[in-house]
Coordinates of N, CA and C in Angstrom, one line a residue:
X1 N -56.5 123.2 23.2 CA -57.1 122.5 24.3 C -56.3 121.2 24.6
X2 N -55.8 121.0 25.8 CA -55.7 119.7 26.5 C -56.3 118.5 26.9
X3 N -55.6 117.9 26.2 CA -56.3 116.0 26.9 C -56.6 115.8 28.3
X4 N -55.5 116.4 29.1 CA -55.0 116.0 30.4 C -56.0 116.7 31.0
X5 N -56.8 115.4 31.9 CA -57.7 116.4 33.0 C -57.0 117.5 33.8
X6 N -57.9 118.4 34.5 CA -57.0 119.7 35.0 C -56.4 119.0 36.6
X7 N -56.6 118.0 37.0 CA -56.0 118.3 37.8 C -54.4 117.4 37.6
X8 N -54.2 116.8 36.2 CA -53.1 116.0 36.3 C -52.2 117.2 35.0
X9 N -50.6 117.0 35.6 CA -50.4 117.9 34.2 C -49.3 117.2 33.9
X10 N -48.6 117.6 33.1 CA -47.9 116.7 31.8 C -46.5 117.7 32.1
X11 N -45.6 116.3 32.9 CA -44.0 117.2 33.2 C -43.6 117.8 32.0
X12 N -43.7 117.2 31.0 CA -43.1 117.5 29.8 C -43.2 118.6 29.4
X13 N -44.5 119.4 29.7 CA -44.9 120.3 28.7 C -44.4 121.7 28.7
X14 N -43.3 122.0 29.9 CA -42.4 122.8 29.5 C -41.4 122.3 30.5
X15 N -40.3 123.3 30.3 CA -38.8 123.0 31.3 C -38.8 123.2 32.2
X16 N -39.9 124.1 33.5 CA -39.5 124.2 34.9 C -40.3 123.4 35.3
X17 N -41.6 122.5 34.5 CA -42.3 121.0 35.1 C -41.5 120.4 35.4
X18 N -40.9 120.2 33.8 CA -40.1 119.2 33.9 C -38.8 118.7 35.0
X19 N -38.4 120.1 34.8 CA -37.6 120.0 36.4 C -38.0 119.7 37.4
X20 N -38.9 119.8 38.0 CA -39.5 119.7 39.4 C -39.9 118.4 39.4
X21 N -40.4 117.8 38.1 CA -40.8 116.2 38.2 C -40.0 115.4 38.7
X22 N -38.5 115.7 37.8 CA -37.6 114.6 38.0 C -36.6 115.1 39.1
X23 N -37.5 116.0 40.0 CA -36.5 116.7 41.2 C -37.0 116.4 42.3
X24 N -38.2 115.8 42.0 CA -39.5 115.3 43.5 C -38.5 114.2 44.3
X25 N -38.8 114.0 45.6 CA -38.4 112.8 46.1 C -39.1 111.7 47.0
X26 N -39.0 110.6 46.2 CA -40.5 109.6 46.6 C -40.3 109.7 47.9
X27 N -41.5 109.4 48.7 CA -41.7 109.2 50.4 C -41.1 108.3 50.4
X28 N -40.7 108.6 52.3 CA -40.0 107.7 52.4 C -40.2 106.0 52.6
X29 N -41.6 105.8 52.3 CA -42.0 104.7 52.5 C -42.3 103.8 51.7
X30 N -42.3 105.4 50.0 CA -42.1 104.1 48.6 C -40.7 103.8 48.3
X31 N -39.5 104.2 49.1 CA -38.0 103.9 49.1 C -37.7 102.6 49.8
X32 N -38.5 102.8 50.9 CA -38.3 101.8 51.8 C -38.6 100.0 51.0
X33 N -40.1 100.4 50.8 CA -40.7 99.3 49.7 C -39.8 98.7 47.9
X34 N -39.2 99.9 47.9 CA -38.2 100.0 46.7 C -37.0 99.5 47.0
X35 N -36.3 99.4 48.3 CA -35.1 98.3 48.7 C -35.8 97.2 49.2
X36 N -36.9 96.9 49.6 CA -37.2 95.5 50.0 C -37.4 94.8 49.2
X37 N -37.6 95.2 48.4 CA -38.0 94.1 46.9 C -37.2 93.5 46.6
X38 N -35.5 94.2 46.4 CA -35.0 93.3 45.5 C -33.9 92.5 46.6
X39 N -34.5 92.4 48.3 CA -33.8 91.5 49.1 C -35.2 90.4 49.1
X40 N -36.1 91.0 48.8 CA -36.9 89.2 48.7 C -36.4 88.7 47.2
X41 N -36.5 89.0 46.7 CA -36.1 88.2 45.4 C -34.7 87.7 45.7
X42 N -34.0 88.2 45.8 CA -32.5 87.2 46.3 C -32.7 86.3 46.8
X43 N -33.2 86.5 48.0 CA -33.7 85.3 49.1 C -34.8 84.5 48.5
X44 N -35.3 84.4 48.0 CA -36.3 83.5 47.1 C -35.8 83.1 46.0
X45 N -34.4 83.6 45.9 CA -33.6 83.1 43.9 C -33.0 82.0 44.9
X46 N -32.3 82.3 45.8 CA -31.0 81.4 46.9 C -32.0 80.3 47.6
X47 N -33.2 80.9 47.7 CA -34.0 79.0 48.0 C -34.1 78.6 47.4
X48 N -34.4 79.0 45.8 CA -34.8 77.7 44.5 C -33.5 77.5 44.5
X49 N -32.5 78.2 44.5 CA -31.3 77.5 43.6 C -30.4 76.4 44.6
X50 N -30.6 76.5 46.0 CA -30.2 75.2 47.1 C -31.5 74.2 46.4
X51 N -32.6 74.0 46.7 CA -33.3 73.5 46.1 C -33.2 72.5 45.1
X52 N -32.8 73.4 44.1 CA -32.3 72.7 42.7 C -31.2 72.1 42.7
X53 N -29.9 72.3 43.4 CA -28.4 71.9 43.8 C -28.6 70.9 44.7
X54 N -30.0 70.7 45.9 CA -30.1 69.3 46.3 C -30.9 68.5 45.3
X55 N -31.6 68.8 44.3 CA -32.4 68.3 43.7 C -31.3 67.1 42.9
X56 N -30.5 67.9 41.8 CA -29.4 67.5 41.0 C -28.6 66.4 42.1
X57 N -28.2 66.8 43.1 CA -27.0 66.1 44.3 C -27.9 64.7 44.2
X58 N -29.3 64.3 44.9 CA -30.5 63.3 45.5 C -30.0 62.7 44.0
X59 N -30.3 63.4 42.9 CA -30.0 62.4 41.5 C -29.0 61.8 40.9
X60 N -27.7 62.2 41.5 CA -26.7 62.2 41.0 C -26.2 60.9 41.8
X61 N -26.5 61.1 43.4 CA -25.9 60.0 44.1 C -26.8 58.6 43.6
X62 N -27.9 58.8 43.3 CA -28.8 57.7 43.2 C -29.0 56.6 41.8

């Protein structure tokens, strides 16, 4: 008997799941959300780090 409720099944549990799991391809809209992430984070690393580069500058001249 199985853990897995019936309507969830377990790629693993043999070789042609398994294939098809890692053959799916996310919508296009968790792709979309999957490149936007890591342009906000850039843009949010490049404000702290001007930030911090005026921070050090304000201290340095003063």
């Amino acid at each position: 008997m199985s853990n897995n409720p019936e309507n969830n099944y377990d790629p693993a549990g043999n070789t042609q799941m398994f294939r098809a799991f890692v053959d799916e391809q996310p919508a296009p809209a968790e792709v979309q959300r999957a490149q936007a992430r890591p342009r906000t984070g850039l843009i949010i690393g490049l404000v702290i780090a001007v930030i911090v580069i005026v921070g050090v500058v304000a201290l340095a001249v003063s």
